[in-house]
Short mmCIF file of C-alpha atoms in Angstrom, two decimals:
data_model
loop_
_atom_site.label_atom_id
_atom_site.label_comp_id
_atom_site.label_asym_id
_atom_site.label_seq_id
_atom_site.Cartn_x
_atom_site.Cartn_y
_atom_site.Cartn_z
CA UNK A 1 45.12 -156.45 136.57
CA UNK A 2 44.46 -154.98 133.43
CA UNK A 3 43.48 -151.02 132.89
CA UNK A 4 39.65 -151.29 133.17
CA UNK A 5 37.67 -149.76 130.20
CA UNK A 6 35.43 -146.13 131.13
CA UNK A 7 32.99 -146.32 128.69
CA UNK A 8 31.03 -142.64 128.80
CA UNK A 9 27.18 -143.39 129.34
CA UNK A 10 25.64 -140.59 130.21
CA UNK A 11 25.11 -136.85 129.11
CA UNK A 12 23.79 -133.42 130.63
CA UNK A 13 24.31 -129.84 130.01
CA UNK A 14 22.71 -126.20 130.18
CA UNK A 15 24.63 -124.34 127.46
CA UNK A 16 23.80 -120.36 125.44
CA UNK A 17 22.22 -122.77 122.88
CA UNK A 18 19.58 -125.01 124.93
CA UNK A 19 18.46 -126.62 128.29
CA UNK A 20 19.68 -129.87 127.41
CA UNK A 21 21.84 -131.60 125.27
CA UNK A 22 19.25 -132.15 122.15
CA UNK A 23 18.79 -128.79 121.89
CA UNK A 24 22.13 -127.62 122.18
CA UNK A 25 23.63 -130.33 119.79
CA UNK A 26 20.96 -129.39 117.43
CA UNK A 27 21.94 -126.41 117.86
CA UNK A 28 25.31 -126.29 117.27
CA UNK A 29 25.07 -128.53 114.23
CA UNK A 30 22.67 -125.87 112.59
CA UNK A 31 25.62 -123.11 113.21
CA UNK A 32 23.70 -121.33 115.62
CA UNK A 33 25.04 -118.36 118.06
CA UNK A 34 24.23 -118.06 121.58
CA UNK A 35 26.25 -115.09 122.10
CA UNK A 36 23.43 -111.67 122.28
CA UNK A 37 24.09 -107.87 123.68
CA UNK A 38 24.18 -107.74 127.67
CA UNK A 39 20.83 -106.22 128.40
CA UNK A 40 21.42 -105.25 132.28
CA UNK A 41 21.39 -101.69 133.28
CA UNK A 42 25.17 -102.55 134.38
CA UNK A 43 26.21 -103.64 131.14
CA UNK A 44 26.41 -99.64 129.96
CA UNK A 45 29.76 -99.01 131.46
CA UNK A 46 31.26 -101.78 130.43
CA UNK A 47 34.01 -102.04 127.48
CA UNK A 48 32.46 -105.36 126.72
CA UNK A 49 28.37 -105.37 126.41
CA UNK A 50 28.06 -109.05 125.21
CA UNK A 51 27.54 -112.26 126.38
CA UNK A 52 26.07 -116.19 125.96
CA UNK A 53 23.63 -116.46 128.64
CA UNK A 54 22.15 -119.65 129.35
CA UNK A 55 19.32 -120.50 126.91
CA UNK A 56 16.83 -121.81 129.58
CA UNK A 57 17.32 -120.01 132.96
CA UNK A 58 16.83 -122.60 136.69
CA UNK A 59 14.76 -120.88 137.84
CA UNK A 60 12.51 -122.78 134.38
CA UNK A 61 13.73 -125.68 136.20
CA UNK A 62 14.91 -125.89 139.79
CA UNK A 63 11.87 -124.27 142.38
CA UNK A 64 12.23 -120.55 143.85
CA UNK A 65 13.45 -122.48 147.82
CA UNK A 66 16.08 -124.57 146.23
CA UNK A 67 17.57 -121.64 144.18
CA UNK A 68 17.43 -119.54 147.32
CA UNK A 69 20.43 -121.59 148.29
CA UNK A 70 21.76 -122.58 145.13
CA UNK A 71 24.73 -120.65 143.79
CA UNK A 72 23.56 -120.11 139.89
CA UNK A 73 27.00 -122.26 139.29
CA UNK A 74 25.35 -124.73 141.83
CA UNK A 75 21.56 -124.69 140.06
CA UNK A 76 22.94 -125.10 136.82
CA UNK A 77 25.76 -128.38 137.71
CA UNK A 78 22.36 -129.92 139.55
CA UNK A 79 20.87 -129.69 136.27
CA UNK A 80 23.16 -130.61 134.17
CA UNK A 81 24.25 -133.96 136.02
CA UNK A 82 20.66 -134.62 136.77
CA UNK A 83 19.76 -135.13 133.33
CA UNK A 84 23.16 -136.92 133.09
CA UNK A 85 22.22 -139.27 135.02
CA UNK A 86 18.80 -139.63 134.05
CA UNK A 87 20.46 -140.27 130.15
CA UNK A 88 22.47 -143.00 131.86
CA UNK A 89 19.62 -144.65 132.68
CA UNK A 90 20.51 -144.42 136.37
CA UNK A 91 16.99 -143.27 138.12
CA UNK A 92 15.78 -146.56 138.35
CA UNK A 93 18.86 -148.12 139.10
CA UNK A 94 21.75 -146.14 140.31
CA UNK A 95 25.20 -148.13 141.41
CA UNK A 96 26.32 -148.30 145.17
CA UNK A 97 26.75 -145.54 146.53
CA UNK A 98 29.71 -145.90 147.66
CA UNK A 99 31.07 -147.35 144.26
CA UNK A 100 29.68 -143.39 142.65
CA UNK A 101 32.05 -140.40 143.11
CA UNK A 102 31.52 -136.80 141.68
CA UNK A 103 34.34 -134.93 140.15
CA UNK A 104 33.18 -131.36 138.86
CA UNK A 105 34.67 -128.48 138.96
CA UNK A 106 34.43 -124.42 138.15
CA UNK A 107 37.00 -122.14 136.52
CA UNK A 108 36.13 -118.92 138.98
CA UNK A 109 33.24 -120.55 141.52
CA UNK A 110 30.74 -118.51 143.39
CA UNK A 111 31.66 -114.68 142.44
CA UNK A 112 28.55 -113.55 141.30
CA UNK A 113 27.18 -114.59 145.10
CA UNK A 114 29.97 -113.78 146.51
CA UNK A 115 29.45 -109.98 145.03
CA UNK A 116 25.94 -110.01 145.93
CA UNK A 117 26.09 -110.37 149.52
CA UNK A 118 29.32 -107.63 149.63
CA UNK A 119 26.52 -105.76 148.13
CA UNK A 120 24.14 -107.12 151.27
CA UNK A 121 27.13 -106.32 154.09
CA UNK A 122 27.93 -102.60 152.77
CA UNK A 123 24.42 -101.53 152.32
CA UNK A 124 22.84 -103.14 155.45
CA UNK A 125 25.29 -105.02 158.07
CA UNK A 126 26.54 -108.03 158.53
CA UNK A 127 23.70 -109.19 160.37
CA UNK A 128 21.91 -109.16 156.83
CA UNK A 129 24.63 -111.41 154.97
CA UNK A 130 22.34 -114.95 154.33
CA UNK A 131 23.84 -118.05 156.39
CA UNK A 132 24.00 -119.91 152.98
CA UNK A 133 26.83 -117.62 151.70
CA UNK A 134 29.43 -119.89 151.97
CA UNK A 135 28.14 -123.29 150.59
CA UNK A 136 27.14 -120.61 148.12
CA UNK A 137 30.71 -119.74 147.19
CA UNK A 138 32.73 -122.71 149.00
CA UNK A 139 34.85 -124.04 145.24
CA UNK A 140 33.74 -127.40 146.19
CA UNK A 141 30.19 -125.86 146.40
CA UNK A 142 28.67 -127.39 142.62
CA UNK A 143 30.47 -131.07 143.53
CA UNK A 144 29.35 -131.22 146.87
CA UNK A 145 25.28 -130.50 145.67
CA UNK A 146 26.07 -132.90 142.80
CA UNK A 147 26.81 -135.95 145.56
CA UNK A 148 24.81 -134.45 147.64
CA UNK A 149 21.19 -134.77 144.96
CA UNK A 150 22.73 -138.30 143.37
CA UNK A 151 24.03 -139.74 146.89
CA UNK A 152 27.54 -140.38 145.36
CA UNK A 153 30.07 -141.75 149.18
CA UNK A 154 32.99 -142.45 146.97
CA UNK A 155 34.48 -138.95 146.94
CA UNK A 156 33.02 -135.99 145.89
CA UNK A 157 36.19 -133.98 143.73
CA UNK A 158 36.18 -130.50 142.88
CA UNK A 159 39.40 -129.47 139.90
CA UNK A 160 40.33 -126.14 139.55
CA UNK A 161 42.29 -124.85 136.42
CA UNK A 162 39.99 -122.40 135.16
CA UNK A 163 39.50 -122.89 131.55
CA UNK A 164 40.88 -126.85 131.45
CA UNK A 165 38.72 -127.31 134.80
CA UNK A 166 36.04 -129.79 132.84
CA UNK A 167 38.28 -131.63 130.59
CA UNK A 168 40.85 -132.13 134.05
CA UNK A 169 37.84 -133.01 136.29
CA UNK A 170 36.65 -135.25 133.19
CA UNK A 171 40.06 -136.61 133.21
CA UNK A 172 40.18 -137.32 137.18
CA UNK A 173 37.39 -139.70 137.11
CA UNK A 174 39.28 -141.59 134.27
CA UNK A 175 41.86 -142.68 137.38
CA UNK A 176 39.74 -142.73 139.97
CA UNK A 177 37.64 -145.47 137.92
CA UNK A 178 41.09 -147.01 137.01
CA UNK A 179 42.38 -146.46 140.01
CA UNK A 180 39.46 -149.13 141.40
CA UNK A 181 38.28 -145.65 143.72
CA UNK A 182 34.33 -145.98 141.55
CA UNK A 183 32.67 -147.74 139.35
CA UNK A 184 30.68 -144.88 138.39
CA UNK A 185 32.17 -140.97 138.93
CA UNK A 186 29.77 -137.53 137.16
CA UNK A 187 32.00 -135.68 136.06
CA UNK A 188 32.14 -131.93 134.32
CA UNK A 189 32.48 -128.15 134.50
CA UNK A 190 29.83 -125.66 135.85
CA UNK A 191 30.49 -121.80 135.49
CA UNK A 192 28.29 -118.96 135.67
CA UNK A 193 29.91 -115.68 136.58
CA UNK A 194 27.99 -113.55 133.51
CA UNK A 195 28.54 -110.63 136.48
CA UNK A 196 30.21 -106.92 135.58
CA UNK A 197 33.15 -107.70 137.73
CA UNK A 198 34.86 -110.61 136.27
CA UNK A 199 33.73 -109.16 132.81
CA UNK A 200 35.90 -105.61 133.70
CA UNK A 201 38.31 -108.24 135.14
CA UNK A 202 38.98 -110.35 131.60
CA UNK A 203 38.40 -107.03 130.03
CA UNK A 204 41.19 -105.55 131.58
CA UNK A 205 44.04 -108.08 130.41
CA UNK A 206 42.17 -107.63 126.77
CA UNK A 207 41.40 -110.82 126.87
CA UNK A 208 37.77 -110.56 125.46
CA UNK A 209 35.91 -109.17 122.00
CA UNK A 210 34.65 -106.05 122.22
CA UNK A 211 32.45 -106.58 118.63
CA UNK A 212 29.73 -105.28 121.18
CA UNK A 213 27.09 -104.78 117.78
CA UNK A 214 28.11 -107.42 116.48
CA UNK A 215 27.30 -109.96 119.08
CA UNK A 216 26.69 -113.35 116.77
CA UNK A 217 30.27 -112.61 114.64
CA UNK A 218 32.31 -112.41 117.54
CA UNK A 219 33.39 -115.35 118.21
CA UNK A 220 35.45 -116.14 115.75
CA UNK A 221 37.91 -118.83 116.27
CA UNK A 222 41.05 -119.26 113.80
CA UNK A 223 39.83 -116.09 111.60
CA UNK A 224 42.09 -112.55 110.73
CA UNK A 225 39.53 -110.77 112.77
CA UNK A 226 39.24 -112.02 115.74
CA UNK A 227 39.73 -110.05 118.43
CA UNK A 228 39.28 -112.38 121.67
CA UNK A 229 36.24 -114.50 123.25
CA UNK A 230 32.80 -114.02 124.30
CA UNK A 231 31.89 -114.76 128.14
CA UNK A 232 29.94 -117.94 128.15
CA UNK A 233 27.66 -119.76 131.25
CA UNK A 234 26.86 -122.56 131.13
CA UNK A 235 27.45 -126.63 132.77
CA UNK A 236 28.39 -130.23 131.31
CA UNK A 237 28.46 -133.38 133.04
CA UNK A 238 29.22 -136.74 131.67
CA UNK A 239 28.87 -140.30 133.46
CA UNK A 240 32.22 -142.15 132.87
CA UNK A 241 31.52 -145.51 133.87
CA UNK A 242 33.78 -148.67 133.92
CA UNK A 243 32.84 -150.50 130.93
CA UNK A 244 32.25 -153.51 132.21
CA UNK A 245 29.62 -152.33 134.96
CA UNK A 246 27.74 -150.52 132.09
CA UNK A 247 27.76 -153.54 130.45
CA UNK A 248 26.42 -155.47 133.14
CA UNK A 249 23.38 -153.32 133.58
CA UNK A 250 22.66 -153.00 129.41
CA UNK A 251 23.44 -149.69 129.13
CA UNK A 252 23.68 -147.62 126.62
CA UNK A 253 27.42 -147.37 125.52
CA UNK A 254 28.00 -143.22 123.41
CA UNK A 255 32.47 -143.83 123.36
CA UNK A 256 34.96 -144.89 125.71
CA UNK A 257 37.07 -141.85 126.63
CA UNK A 258 40.06 -144.02 125.68
CA UNK A 259 43.25 -141.19 127.64
CA UNK A 260 43.26 -138.33 129.19
CA UNK A 261 47.23 -136.65 128.85
CA UNK A 262 47.61 -133.46 132.11
CA UNK A 263 50.39 -130.88 131.59
CA UNK A 264 51.30 -127.64 133.34
CA UNK A 265 53.70 -125.21 131.78
CA UNK A 266 55.23 -123.68 134.26
CA UNK A 267 56.11 -120.89 131.87
CA UNK A 268 53.93 -117.56 132.62
CA UNK A 269 50.29 -117.26 135.00
CA UNK A 270 48.55 -116.54 132.38
CA UNK A 271 50.51 -116.58 129.00
CA UNK A 272 50.57 -119.64 127.15
CA UNK A 273 54.11 -121.44 126.20
CA UNK A 274 55.66 -119.45 123.46
CA UNK A 275 55.84 -122.89 121.28
CA UNK A 276 53.13 -124.63 122.79
CA UNK A 277 55.35 -127.16 124.39
CA UNK A 278 53.29 -127.79 127.90
CA UNK A 279 49.99 -128.72 124.76
CA UNK A 280 52.07 -131.07 122.51
CA UNK A 281 52.74 -133.35 125.35
CA UNK A 282 49.51 -133.42 126.84
CA UNK A 283 47.92 -133.61 123.89
CA UNK A 284 50.96 -136.29 123.17
CA UNK A 285 50.60 -138.29 126.43
CA UNK A 286 46.33 -138.39 126.06
CA UNK A 287 47.45 -140.01 122.63
CA UNK A 288 49.55 -142.10 123.88
CA UNK A 289 47.08 -143.13 127.23
CA UNK A 290 44.51 -144.27 124.78
CA UNK A 291 46.76 -145.97 122.80
CA UNK A 292 45.26 -145.00 119.40
CA UNK A 293 47.04 -144.72 116.41
CA UNK A 294 48.00 -140.51 115.65
CA UNK A 295 46.13 -141.51 112.17
CA UNK A 296 43.12 -142.17 114.02
CA UNK A 297 41.58 -139.28 115.41
CA UNK A 298 40.15 -137.85 112.39
CA UNK A 299 38.54 -134.82 114.98
CA UNK A 300 39.44 -132.87 117.41
CA UNK A 301 37.28 -130.13 118.95
CA UNK A 302 39.45 -127.21 119.80
CA UNK A 303 39.73 -125.22 122.14
CA UNK A 304 40.84 -122.63 120.30
CA UNK A 305 38.52 -119.44 122.32
CA UNK A 306 39.27 -116.37 119.32
CA UNK A 307 41.96 -115.14 121.45
CA UNK A 308 44.65 -113.33 119.24
CA UNK A 309 47.93 -116.05 119.86
CA UNK A 310 46.02 -118.63 122.32
CA UNK A 311 44.21 -120.35 118.80
CA UNK A 312 47.49 -120.48 116.49
CA UNK A 313 49.57 -121.72 119.22
CA UNK A 314 47.35 -124.95 119.66
CA UNK A 315 47.50 -125.11 115.67
CA UNK A 316 50.99 -125.68 115.80
CA UNK A 317 50.78 -127.81 118.57
CA UNK A 318 48.49 -130.25 116.82
CA UNK A 319 50.43 -130.41 114.01
CA UNK A 320 53.34 -131.94 116.51
CA UNK A 321 50.83 -133.72 118.26
CA UNK A 322 48.64 -135.41 115.81
CA UNK A 323 50.22 -134.20 112.08
CA UNK A 324 47.70 -132.53 109.32
CA UNK A 325 44.68 -135.36 109.01
CA UNK A 326 42.45 -133.87 111.18
CA UNK A 327 39.35 -131.82 111.17
CA UNK A 328 39.44 -129.35 113.32
CA UNK A 329 36.22 -127.31 114.69
CA UNK A 330 36.04 -125.12 117.81
CA UNK A 331 32.43 -124.58 118.73
CA UNK A 332 33.27 -121.87 121.03
CA UNK A 333 32.60 -119.43 117.83
CA UNK A 334 28.00 -120.53 118.42
CA UNK A 335 28.62 -121.10 122.57
CA UNK A 336 30.91 -118.40 123.59
CA UNK A 337 34.31 -119.77 126.43
CA UNK A 338 31.77 -121.12 129.37
CA UNK A 339 35.43 -120.90 130.80
CA UNK A 340 35.16 -124.29 133.85
CA UNK A 341 32.47 -125.14 132.08
CA UNK A 342 34.30 -125.31 128.30
CA UNK A 343 36.07 -128.61 128.23
CA UNK A 344 33.09 -130.45 129.66
CA UNK A 345 30.35 -128.61 126.85
CA UNK A 346 32.94 -129.70 124.59
CA UNK A 347 33.49 -132.81 125.34
CA UNK A 348 29.63 -133.60 125.22
CA UNK A 349 30.70 -132.23 121.40
CA UNK A 350 32.67 -134.59 120.57
CA UNK A 351 31.49 -138.13 121.75
CA UNK A 352 28.71 -136.91 120.34
CA UNK A 353 30.58 -136.08 116.81
CA UNK A 354 31.88 -139.90 117.75
CA UNK A 355 28.31 -140.91 117.11
CA UNK A 356 26.61 -139.44 114.21
CA UNK A 357 29.42 -138.91 112.51
CA UNK A 358 29.36 -135.13 112.33
CA UNK A 359 31.92 -132.41 113.21
CA UNK A 360 29.38 -129.73 113.78
CA UNK A 361 30.52 -126.31 112.48
CA UNK A 362 32.73 -123.19 113.32
CA UNK A 363 30.71 -120.34 112.28
CA UNK A 364 32.08 -116.66 111.13
CA UNK A 365 35.46 -118.33 109.94
CA UNK A 366 35.09 -115.58 107.35
CA UNK A 367 38.73 -115.04 106.60
CA UNK A 368 41.07 -118.04 107.83
CA UNK A 369 44.10 -116.86 109.90
CA UNK A 370 47.00 -117.51 107.33
CA UNK A 371 48.64 -119.66 109.92
CA UNK A 372 45.69 -122.21 110.01
CA UNK A 373 47.60 -125.04 108.71
CA UNK A 374 44.80 -127.11 109.39
CA UNK A 375 41.36 -128.03 108.07
CA UNK A 376 38.56 -126.86 109.99
CA UNK A 377 34.87 -127.53 109.52
CA UNK A 378 33.94 -123.89 108.77
CA UNK A 379 30.38 -122.33 108.78
CA UNK A 380 28.52 -125.79 107.96
CA UNK A 381 28.63 -129.27 109.71
CA UNK A 382 30.69 -131.86 108.16
CA UNK A 383 29.67 -135.78 107.82
CA UNK A 384 32.24 -138.06 107.98
CA UNK A 385 33.35 -140.76 109.96
CA UNK A 386 34.85 -140.81 113.34
CA UNK A 387 36.81 -143.70 115.05
CA UNK A 388 38.43 -141.48 117.32
CA UNK A 389 38.39 -137.47 118.38
CA UNK A 390 40.32 -135.68 120.51
CA UNK A 391 39.59 -132.29 122.54
CA UNK A 392 41.52 -130.02 123.85
CA UNK A 393 41.49 -127.47 126.63
CA UNK A 394 44.00 -124.63 128.43
CA UNK A 395 43.55 -122.49 131.44
CA UNK A 396 45.26 -119.36 132.67
CA UNK A 397 48.17 -120.80 134.86
CA UNK A 398 49.45 -122.48 132.42
CA UNK A 399 47.05 -126.10 132.97
CA UNK A 400 47.04 -128.09 129.84
CA UNK A 401 44.37 -131.38 129.80
CA UNK A 402 43.94 -133.34 126.16
CA UNK A 403 40.83 -135.81 125.92
CA UNK A 404 40.87 -138.90 123.62
CA UNK A 405 36.94 -140.41 122.73
CA UNK A 406 36.60 -143.44 120.58
CA UNK A 407 33.73 -145.23 119.62
CA UNK A 408 32.30 -148.12 121.92
CA UNK B 1 -0.61 -106.42 166.55
CA UNK B 2 -2.68 -109.13 167.58
CA UNK B 3 -0.69 -112.86 168.11
CA UNK B 4 -2.75 -113.86 164.49
CA UNK B 5 -1.92 -111.01 163.16
CA UNK B 6 2.23 -112.20 164.76
CA UNK B 7 1.65 -115.51 163.17
CA UNK B 8 0.29 -114.16 159.78
CA UNK B 9 3.23 -112.84 159.62
CA UNK B 10 5.63 -115.15 160.26
CA UNK B 11 3.72 -117.54 157.77
CA UNK B 12 4.71 -115.22 155.07
CA UNK B 13 8.06 -115.29 156.01
CA UNK B 14 8.81 -118.73 156.47
CA UNK B 15 6.73 -119.07 152.53
CA UNK B 16 9.70 -116.45 151.55
CA UNK B 17 12.70 -118.70 153.11
CA UNK B 18 11.93 -122.18 153.49
CA UNK B 19 8.78 -122.87 151.45
CA UNK B 20 6.72 -123.51 154.15
CA UNK B 21 2.70 -123.71 153.03
CA UNK B 22 1.05 -120.80 155.11
CA UNK B 23 -2.18 -123.01 155.53
CA UNK B 24 0.94 -125.57 157.43
CA UNK B 25 1.43 -122.27 159.54
CA UNK B 26 0.42 -122.70 163.71
CA UNK B 27 1.56 -121.60 166.77
CA UNK B 28 1.03 -125.48 167.89
CA UNK B 29 3.89 -126.39 165.05
CA UNK B 30 7.75 -127.30 166.00
CA UNK B 31 9.63 -124.92 163.39
CA UNK B 32 12.41 -128.23 162.87
CA UNK B 33 9.90 -131.41 163.55
CA UNK B 34 6.63 -130.17 161.90
CA UNK B 35 7.97 -127.21 159.10
CA UNK B 36 11.09 -128.99 158.08
CA UNK B 37 12.99 -125.05 158.49
CA UNK B 38 17.01 -126.56 159.24
CA UNK B 39 19.04 -124.66 161.05
CA UNK B 40 20.74 -122.08 158.49
CA UNK B 41 16.52 -121.41 156.90
CA UNK B 42 15.93 -120.70 161.04
CA UNK B 43 18.62 -117.99 160.71
CA UNK B 44 16.87 -115.75 157.69
CA UNK B 45 13.71 -116.47 159.17
CA UNK B 46 15.00 -114.36 162.80
CA UNK B 47 16.48 -111.80 160.37
CA UNK B 48 13.35 -111.42 158.46
CA UNK B 49 11.37 -111.69 161.66
CA UNK B 50 13.65 -108.75 163.32
CA UNK B 51 13.30 -106.57 160.49
CA UNK B 52 9.71 -106.82 159.39
CA UNK B 53 8.18 -106.25 163.27
CA UNK B 54 11.06 -104.03 164.26
CA UNK B 55 12.61 -106.46 167.61
CA UNK B 56 15.62 -108.11 167.83
CA UNK B 57 15.72 -111.13 168.65
CA UNK B 58 19.14 -112.72 170.39
CA UNK B 59 21.28 -115.33 169.12
CA UNK B 60 20.66 -116.72 172.51
CA UNK B 61 17.15 -116.16 172.64
CA UNK B 62 16.61 -118.74 169.13
CA UNK B 63 17.09 -122.24 170.99
CA UNK B 64 13.81 -121.55 173.55
CA UNK B 65 11.80 -120.21 169.88
CA UNK B 66 11.02 -124.16 169.20
CA UNK B 67 7.47 -123.60 167.99
CA UNK B 68 5.74 -121.12 166.20
CA UNK B 69 4.05 -119.72 169.07
CA UNK B 70 6.86 -119.75 171.04
CA UNK B 71 8.01 -117.00 168.60
CA UNK B 72 5.23 -115.38 168.38
CA UNK B 73 5.09 -114.89 172.00
CA UNK B 74 8.74 -113.19 172.42
CA UNK B 75 7.88 -110.93 169.33
CA UNK B 76 4.37 -110.43 171.38
CA UNK B 77 6.42 -108.86 174.04
CA UNK B 78 9.04 -107.05 172.68
CA UNK B 79 7.06 -105.17 169.98
#
C-alpha cells in the first residue's frame, strides 16, 4: 500500500499577537511586536521583566467555572483546537470518533497550577488543595482536554520535547495518519508559564534577554545585539487529515504536510551540538521524507530564538542541509518564544506563507550578525511564490524537528 | 443560622464552584442528579462549606449528603 498524503485543513491559535489565526497573521505581516513590560508586582524583583503575553485572555473566551478546572495551558489548547476544528469545517460533520486522534504537547506543562496550589498547601494546609490540581498539572492534560472536547477516540498523545514540542506533535500526527491509525489528527502545542519561577530558572541559565527598557526590541534573532530569548505564551493547533479523507468531504486544503525529520543530539542536556549535527540530520531527513527537491524549499521559518549561539548554528545547518537559496524569517522576533507551542505556531506561519505567497518579516534585525550569510525577510514582509517551505524547532534535551510543507 | 440562610450560603458556594444557578438550589435538590455537581466539584463544595459555616464535614459523611437538604441538616446540627 502506498503511503497516504497528509494535508492541513484547519488552523487555530491564540497568541501574543491575536486571539485567533487571522489577527495573528495580520499582525505578523505588519511586523508588530507582541512583547511588553510585565506589570505584575512579582516582576519587579526579576532580572527579566518583559514577556509576550496573550493578546486575548482565556477568560474572554471560556466561562469562569470551566476555567477553574483548567490550567492556563489547557484552556488555550482548547481555544486553539476549537478554532482549528471549526476552520476545518468539522463542526457540522466531524469524522468518525474512532478515526480521530489528538497529538498536543507542552514544554513545561501545568507549572503555574503546581506553584499556585503549593502556595495554598503552605498557607492553608492539604485540605485546601484543589481536587482539580492533578488533572490541571498533568502533562497530558491539554491533549486529554482537547480529545474530550472534540470526542477523539483513536488515541490522545502528549509529546514533550521542550521547545521542539509543537513541531514534534505535528510530526507524530503525520506518523499516526501514515500508519493508518486515524484519518484526522488534531495536532499542536501549548504553553503558559509566564510566572516568576520559570522566568527565574531561564534567567539563571542566562538564556533570556534582559533588554527590559525596550520590550519590543528585545527579541532580535540574528541581530548582533541579541542577548537571549523573550518568553511568550500561547497555543497553536492544526488539523491534519488524510488527503483522500479531506477530498471526500470537499475540505479546503491549506497545504500538504509533506515530510518530517526528528533526531536527537546525544550531546548535552541544554547546549545544541557544536556543529549542529543533529539539526542538519533532522532537516535532511525532513527534505528526503517530503520527496521534494532542495531547490523547491525557498523559505524557512527558522527556530532562531534570539540567543547568541543557537541562531548561528541553525544558519550553518540550513546551508548544509538545504543550501544558500532559501529566504528565512524568525517570527519569534514578534511573538517571543512560545516554548512548547513555538513549533506549532511557526508551522501555522509557514503554512500561511505558502498559501498567501508572503513571508512575514523578522523585526529588529538592525545590525545583522556577520555570520548571517543567508537572506532574511528583515523588517518587511516579502512576497514570493513558495512551492515548499521548512519549519525548524529545536529543544533542550537535544531534540531536533524539521517539517516540510508544500503547496497542495 | 436558619435553614434558609444555610441554603442561601450553599447556593453561593455552588454558584462559585460549579456554576449552579442560585435559583435552582432548594432543599429537595440532589447535588449530582439535579444540580449536576460532579465528584471533584463536590469536594470543593464541602471544603468551602466547612470554611463558610465553621463546621467539620468528614469524608465518610459526604456520601450521606445526597441533597441540599441533607447538607443543610448536617450543618445545622454541627453549628
